[in-house]
Coordinates of C-alpha atoms in Angstrom, one line a residue:
M108 CA 49.6 -9.0 64.4
A109 CA 48.4 -9.7 67.9
R110 CA 45.8 -7.3 69.4
F111 CA 45.9 -6.7 73.1
A112 CA 43.1 -5.0 75.1
I113 CA 44.7 -3.7 78.4
E114 CA 42.2 -2.9 81.2
G115 CA 43.7 -1.2 84.2
W116 CA 44.8 2.0 85.9
R117 CA 46.8 4.9 84.4
F118 CA 48.1 8.2 85.9
L119 CA 48.0 7.1 89.5
A120 CA 50.9 6.8 92.0
H121 CA 49.9 3.2 92.8
S122 CA 52.1 0.2 92.0
Y123 CA 49.4 -1.4 89.9
A124 CA 49.2 1.7 87.7
L125 CA 53.0 2.0 87.5
V126 CA 53.4 -1.7 86.5
N127 CA 50.6 -1.3 83.9
Q128 CA 52.0 1.8 82.4
Y129 CA 55.6 0.5 82.2
Q130 CA 54.3 -2.7 80.6
C131 CA 52.2 -0.7 78.1
L132 CA 55.2 1.4 77.2
E133 CA 57.4 -1.6 76.6
M134 CA 54.6 -3.3 74.5
L135 CA 54.5 -0.2 72.3
R136 CA 58.0 -0.9 71.3
R137 CA 56.8 -4.2 69.7
A138 CA 55.8 -3.6 66.1
E139 CA 54.0 -6.9 66.0
L140 CA 51.5 -5.8 68.7
T141 CA 48.5 -3.5 68.5
I142 CA 47.7 -2.2 72.0
Y143 CA 44.4 -0.7 73.2
H144 CA 43.6 0.5 76.7
R145 CA 40.4 0.8 78.8
D146 CA 40.6 2.7 82.1
L147 CA 39.0 0.9 85.0
P148 CA 37.6 2.7 88.0
F149 CA 40.0 3.4 90.8
Y150 CA 39.6 1.4 94.0
L151 CA 38.6 4.4 96.2
P152 CA 36.5 7.4 95.1
R153 CA 39.0 9.8 96.7
W154 CA 41.8 8.6 94.4
V155 CA 42.2 11.0 91.4
S156 CA 44.0 10.8 88.2
M157 CA 47.2 12.8 88.2
R158 CA 49.8 13.6 85.5
G159 CA 53.5 14.1 86.0
V160 CA 54.4 10.8 87.8
L161 CA 56.2 9.5 84.7
G162 CA 58.1 11.6 82.2
A163 CA 56.1 13.8 79.8
A164 CA 57.1 11.8 76.7
D165 CA 56.0 8.5 78.3
E166 CA 52.7 10.0 79.5
S167 CA 52.0 11.3 76.0
L168 CA 52.4 7.8 74.6
L169 CA 50.1 6.4 77.3
E170 CA 47.5 9.1 76.7
A171 CA 47.4 8.3 73.0
L172 CA 46.5 4.6 73.5
P173 CA 43.2 4.1 71.8
P174 CA 40.2 2.4 73.5
P175 CA 39.4 -1.2 72.4
P176 CA 37.3 -1.5 69.3
P177 CA 34.0 -3.4 69.3
E178 CA 35.5 -6.6 67.8
P179 CA 37.2 -9.0 70.2
A180 CA 40.9 -8.7 70.8
D181 CA 43.3 -11.7 70.9
V182 CA 43.9 -11.1 74.6
T183 CA 42.5 -9.0 77.4
Y184 CA 45.0 -8.3 80.2
R185 CA 43.4 -6.9 83.3
I186 CA 45.3 -5.2 86.1
A187 CA 43.2 -3.4 88.8
F188 CA 41.6 -4.0 92.2
P189 CA 39.3 -5.6 93.3
F190 CA 40.2 -8.5 91.0
D191 CA 37.7 -9.1 88.3
L192 CA 37.9 -12.7 87.2
R193 CA 35.1 -12.6 84.7
P194 CA 35.9 -13.5 81.1
S195 CA 36.1 -10.7 78.6
A196 CA 35.0 -10.6 75.0
S197 CA 38.5 -11.4 73.9
R198 CA 39.6 -14.8 72.9
R199 CA 41.7 -15.1 76.1
T200 CA 41.5 -13.2 79.4
V201 CA 44.5 -12.9 81.8
V202 CA 44.1 -11.2 85.2
F203 CA 47.0 -9.8 87.2
M204 CA 46.7 -10.5 90.9
T205 CA 48.8 -10.2 94.0
A206 CA 48.4 -11.7 97.5
E207 CA 50.3 -10.6 100.5
S208 CA 49.1 -12.8 103.3
H209 CA 45.8 -14.0 101.8
C210 CA 43.1 -13.4 99.2
P211 CA 39.7 -13.3 100.8
P212 CA 36.3 -12.9 98.9
S213 CA 36.4 -9.2 99.6
F214 CA 39.3 -8.9 97.2
I215 CA 37.3 -10.5 94.3
R216 CA 34.7 -8.6 92.3
G217 CA 31.3 -10.0 93.3
G218 CA 32.5 -11.0 96.8
V219 CA 33.0 -14.7 96.0
S220 CA 36.0 -16.8 96.8
I221 CA 38.7 -17.1 94.2
R222 CA 37.8 -20.8 93.9
E223 CA 34.2 -19.9 93.0
A224 CA 35.2 -17.1 90.6
L225 CA 37.6 -19.3 88.7
A226 CA 35.1 -22.2 88.5
A227 CA 32.8 -19.9 86.6
S228 CA 35.4 -18.7 84.0
D229 CA 38.4 -19.8 82.0
V230 CA 40.6 -16.8 82.9
S231 CA 44.3 -17.2 83.7
I232 CA 46.2 -15.5 86.4
V233 CA 49.6 -13.7 86.4
T234 CA 51.2 -12.9 89.7
P235 CA 54.7 -11.4 90.4
S236 CA 56.2 -13.9 92.9
N237 CA 56.2 -17.5 94.2
W238 CA 55.2 -16.0 97.5
S239 CA 52.1 -14.4 96.0
R240 CA 51.3 -17.6 94.0
D241 CA 51.4 -19.7 97.1
R242 CA 48.9 -17.4 98.8
L243 CA 46.6 -17.6 95.9
I244 CA 46.8 -21.4 95.9
Q245 CA 46.1 -21.3 99.6
A246 CA 43.0 -19.3 98.9
G247 CA 41.7 -21.9 96.4
A248 CA 43.2 -21.0 93.0
P249 CA 44.3 -24.0 90.9
A250 CA 48.1 -23.9 90.6
E251 CA 48.0 -24.8 86.8
R252 CA 46.1 -21.5 86.1
I253 CA 48.8 -19.2 87.7
S254 CA 51.9 -18.0 86.0
I255 CA 54.7 -15.9 87.6
V256 CA 55.9 -12.7 85.9
P257 CA 58.0 -10.5 88.2
H258 CA 58.1 -6.7 88.1
G259 CA 60.8 -4.7 86.5
V260 CA 62.7 -1.4 86.7
D261 CA 63.0 1.5 84.3
T262 CA 66.8 1.8 84.3
R263 CA 66.6 5.1 82.5
V264 CA 65.4 6.4 85.9
Y265 CA 66.6 4.0 88.5
H266 CA 70.4 3.7 88.3
P267 CA 73.3 4.6 90.5
A268 CA 74.0 8.3 90.8
A269 CA 77.4 9.8 89.9
A270 CA 79.4 10.6 93.0
D271 CA 79.2 14.4 92.6
A272 CA 75.5 14.3 91.9
R273 CA 74.9 12.1 95.0
A274 CA 77.0 14.4 97.2
A275 CA 75.1 17.4 96.0
L276 CA 71.7 15.8 96.7
R277 CA 72.9 14.8 100.2
A278 CA 74.2 18.2 100.9
R279 CA 71.0 19.8 99.8
A280 CA 69.0 17.5 102.1
G281 CA 71.3 18.3 105.0
L282 CA 72.5 14.7 105.2
A283 CA 76.1 14.9 104.0
E284 CA 77.5 13.7 107.3
N285 CA 74.8 11.1 108.1
F286 CA 74.2 7.4 107.4
V287 CA 70.8 7.2 105.8
F288 CA 68.5 4.2 106.0
L289 CA 65.6 4.4 103.5
H290 CA 62.2 2.7 103.5
V291 CA 59.5 3.4 100.8
G292 CA 55.9 2.1 101.2
A293 CA 52.4 2.6 102.5
M294 CA 53.4 2.3 106.2
T295 CA 50.7 -0.3 106.6
D296 CA 50.8 -3.2 109.0
N297 CA 52.5 -5.6 106.7
K298 CA 55.5 -3.3 106.4
N299 CA 56.4 -3.8 110.1
I300 CA 57.1 -0.1 110.8
P301 CA 56.9 -0.4 114.6
L302 CA 59.6 -3.1 114.4
L303 CA 61.7 -0.9 112.1
L304 CA 61.4 2.1 114.3
G305 CA 62.4 0.1 117.4
A306 CA 65.5 -1.3 115.7
F307 CA 66.4 2.1 114.4
A308 CA 66.2 3.6 117.9
Q309 CA 68.8 1.1 119.1
V310 CA 71.0 1.8 116.1
A311 CA 70.7 5.5 116.6
R312 CA 71.9 5.2 120.2
K313 CA 75.0 3.5 119.0
H314 CA 75.4 5.6 115.8
P315 CA 74.0 9.0 116.5
H316 CA 74.7 10.1 112.9
A317 CA 72.2 7.6 111.6
R318 CA 69.0 8.8 110.0
L319 CA 65.8 7.0 108.8
L320 CA 64.2 8.4 105.7
L321 CA 60.6 7.2 105.2
K322 CA 58.5 7.8 102.1
G323 CA 54.8 7.1 102.2
V324 CA 51.8 8.1 100.1
D325 CA 49.3 9.9 102.3
H326 CA 46.7 10.5 99.6
L327 CA 46.3 6.8 98.7
Y328 CA 46.9 5.1 102.0
G329 CA 47.0 7.6 104.9
S330 CA 50.6 6.6 105.4
N331 CA 51.2 9.5 107.9
D332 CA 48.5 8.1 110.2
F333 CA 50.0 4.6 110.1
L334 CA 53.4 6.1 110.9
S335 CA 52.0 8.2 113.8
A336 CA 50.4 5.1 115.3
A337 CA 53.7 3.2 115.0
I338 CA 55.6 5.9 116.8
G339 CA 53.0 5.9 119.5
L340 CA 53.7 2.2 120.2
L341 CA 57.4 2.9 121.0
E342 CA 58.7 3.1 124.6
P343 CA 59.5 6.6 125.7
R344 CA 63.3 5.9 125.5
D345 CA 63.0 4.8 121.9
R346 CA 60.8 7.8 120.9
A347 CA 63.5 10.0 122.4
A348 CA 66.2 8.2 120.4
I349 CA 64.5 8.7 117.0
E350 CA 63.4 12.2 117.7
G351 CA 65.0 14.5 115.1
R352 CA 66.5 11.5 113.3
I353 CA 63.4 10.5 111.2
I354 CA 62.6 12.3 108.0
Y355 CA 59.2 11.6 106.5
Y356 CA 57.7 12.5 103.1
G357 CA 54.1 11.7 102.2
G358 CA 53.4 13.5 98.9
I359 CA 53.0 12.1 95.4
W360 CA 56.3 12.5 93.6
P361 CA 57.4 11.9 90.0
V362 CA 59.6 8.8 89.5
A363 CA 62.6 11.0 88.8
R364 CA 62.3 12.6 92.3
M365 CA 61.8 9.1 93.8
A366 CA 65.1 8.0 92.3
E367 CA 66.7 10.9 94.1
L368 CA 65.6 9.3 97.4
Y369 CA 67.6 6.2 96.6
H370 CA 70.5 8.3 95.6
V371 CA 70.5 10.1 98.9
A372 CA 70.4 7.0 101.0
D373 CA 73.1 4.6 102.1
A374 CA 71.0 1.4 102.6
Y375 CA 67.4 0.2 102.0
V376 CA 65.7 -1.6 104.8
T377 CA 62.4 -3.6 104.5
P378 CA 61.6 -5.9 107.4
Y379 CA 58.1 -6.8 105.9
A380 CA 55.8 -9.5 107.3
C381 CA 54.3 -10.2 103.8
E382 CA 54.5 -8.6 100.4
G383 CA 53.2 -9.5 96.9
F384 CA 56.5 -8.4 95.4
N385 CA 58.2 -5.3 97.0
L386 CA 59.0 -3.1 94.0
P387 CA 60.8 -0.4 96.0
A388 CA 63.4 -3.0 97.0
L389 CA 64.1 -3.8 93.3
E390 CA 64.3 -0.1 92.5
A391 CA 66.8 0.4 95.4
A392 CA 69.0 -2.4 94.1
A393 CA 69.0 -0.9 90.7
C394 CA 70.2 2.4 92.2
G395 CA 73.1 0.6 94.0
L396 CA 71.8 0.5 97.5
P397 CA 72.5 -2.5 99.7
L398 CA 69.3 -4.1 100.8
L399 CA 68.2 -5.5 104.2
C400 CA 65.2 -7.7 103.4
T401 CA 63.1 -10.3 105.3
R402 CA 64.3 -13.8 104.5
G403 CA 61.6 -16.2 103.2
G404 CA 59.5 -13.7 101.2
P405 CA 59.4 -12.5 97.6
T406 CA 62.6 -10.5 97.8
D407 CA 64.4 -13.8 97.9
E408 CA 63.4 -14.2 94.3
F409 CA 65.2 -11.0 93.0
T410 CA 68.2 -10.6 95.4
T411 CA 71.6 -12.2 95.8
P412 CA 74.0 -12.2 98.8
N413 CA 76.2 -9.8 96.9
F414 CA 73.9 -6.9 97.6
S415 CA 71.3 -8.1 100.1
L416 CA 71.5 -9.0 103.8
P417 CA 68.7 -11.3 105.0
I418 CA 66.6 -10.6 108.1
D419 CA 65.7 -13.9 109.7
S420 CA 62.0 -14.8 109.9
V421 CA 59.7 -17.7 110.6
L422 CA 56.7 -18.5 108.5
H423 CA 53.5 -18.7 110.6
S424 CA 49.7 -18.8 110.2
C425 CA 48.0 -15.6 111.1
G426 CA 44.4 -16.7 110.4
P427 CA 42.3 -18.9 108.2
D428 CA 44.1 -19.4 104.9
Q429 CA 46.6 -16.6 105.9
S430 CA 50.4 -16.7 106.2
A431 CA 53.0 -14.2 107.1
L432 CA 56.6 -14.0 108.2
N433 CA 57.4 -13.4 111.9
V434 CA 60.6 -11.2 111.7
N435 CA 63.3 -11.7 114.2
P436 CA 64.0 -8.3 115.8
N437 CA 67.5 -9.2 116.9
S438 CA 68.4 -10.2 113.3
L439 CA 67.0 -6.8 112.0
L440 CA 69.1 -4.9 114.6
E441 CA 72.2 -7.0 113.8
Q442 CA 71.9 -6.4 110.0
M443 CA 71.1 -2.6 110.4
S444 CA 74.2 -2.3 112.7
R445 CA 76.4 -4.3 110.3
I446 CA 75.5 -2.2 107.2
V447 CA 76.5 1.0 109.0
E448 CA 79.9 -0.4 109.8
D449 CA 80.6 -2.6 106.7
D450 CA 82.0 -0.2 104.1
G451 CA 83.2 -3.1 101.9
F452 CA 79.7 -4.7 101.6
R453 CA 78.2 -1.4 100.6
I454 CA 80.8 -0.8 97.9
T455 CA 80.3 -4.3 96.5
A456 CA 76.5 -3.8 96.5
G457 CA 76.9 -0.5 94.7
S458 CA 77.8 -2.4 91.5
A459 CA 76.4 -5.9 92.1
G460 CA 72.8 -4.7 92.5
P461 CA 72.6 -2.6 89.4
D462 CA 74.3 -5.2 87.3
F463 CA 72.0 -8.0 88.5
V464 CA 68.8 -5.9 87.9
A465 CA 70.0 -4.7 84.5
S466 CA 70.7 -8.3 83.4
R467 CA 67.2 -9.7 84.1
F468 CA 64.7 -7.2 85.7
T469 CA 64.3 -4.4 83.2
W470 CA 60.8 -3.9 81.7
R471 CA 62.1 -5.4 78.5
H472 CA 62.9 -8.7 80.3
I473 CA 59.6 -8.6 82.1
V474 CA 57.4 -8.0 79.0
N475 CA 59.3 -10.7 77.1
Q476 CA 58.1 -13.1 79.9
L477 CA 54.6 -11.6 80.0
L478 CA 54.1 -12.1 76.2
S479 CA 55.1 -15.7 76.5
I480 CA 52.1 -16.1 78.9
L481 CA 49.6 -13.9 77.0
L482 CA 50.4 -15.6 73.7
P483 CA 51.1 -19.2 74.7
G484 CA 52.5 -21.3 71.8
A485 CA 52.9 -18.3 69.6
K486 CA 56.1 -16.8 68.3
S487 CA 56.2 -13.8 70.6
P488 CA 57.8 -10.6 69.6
V489 CA 60.8 -10.8 71.9
I490 CA 63.3 -8.0 72.0
P491 CA 66.8 -9.3 73.1

């Protein structure tokens, strides 16, 4: 029986905590594994532990995970920030890392470069996309020490809504007669919110029934401040066009309520400049939303033309060992306009996206991949 010591975050509305918890829950289904968990400090002192993000039954299972015993485990799997690349007491140490545009020394515990940190240890790296892997290599990580394991979706939560349930949610939100674009994220610079707002202003002038629904996390990121700054960059004509047509939520919500956002919306739009993965886009696809995603980034790795429209971009250097995507604003506008008008594509996406995600991006699929990395050469406990 393999013994895993997981070190990371729990009970926090952050993607690292969500990924960690869903992976732990899936590992608990494997009778051949013994799972321990050690909580690591949150990145910022103002971040606090909070229950109720996942379901009560899932959180009870996570709460019951025992701490690692004194004797070494077979594997320590570490998922937190800053990235700690020091070896553990276990026989093998694997560290989860993501890189959006770059991975400077400030991201590494001890303030050293990733090259220096890895030279002093034998740890391996797991990252969720080729895009992120390339940025880590650009920062100095040896390619042979990096494995790709994407993120997944809990399809018990993220799935298409029944027509009557969706209609009721839209009516309750006062959006029954509107076309609703949705974007979920920190509202930080890499999300290209000013670009999204500018394109939406043009769409709204042509389609006055369009609405833009934005979900941030004020407690973790100060998303409301980023959004206010982005609105302040708009021309007065564009600010007038979006006034009354933007709906913003910044609180911490349970995943079940997050799913309702996807059920209310008509399309998911994410014109990002750089992302480590972009988990909300995968959740949106699982719920049957058509996607509008930057071409050339990590979303290329989990989307198909059956449910995603690409937004043209050009890869460019934005600093020493930094890369990002320069999004074409005309392409963004064109795809946002098209999705409002193309009923046929939205209908196709409504089944193509959920089918695609369910066939390869559930947490069962993802943990099968992860175990093949954590236990190389071993007969991993794979659940078909």
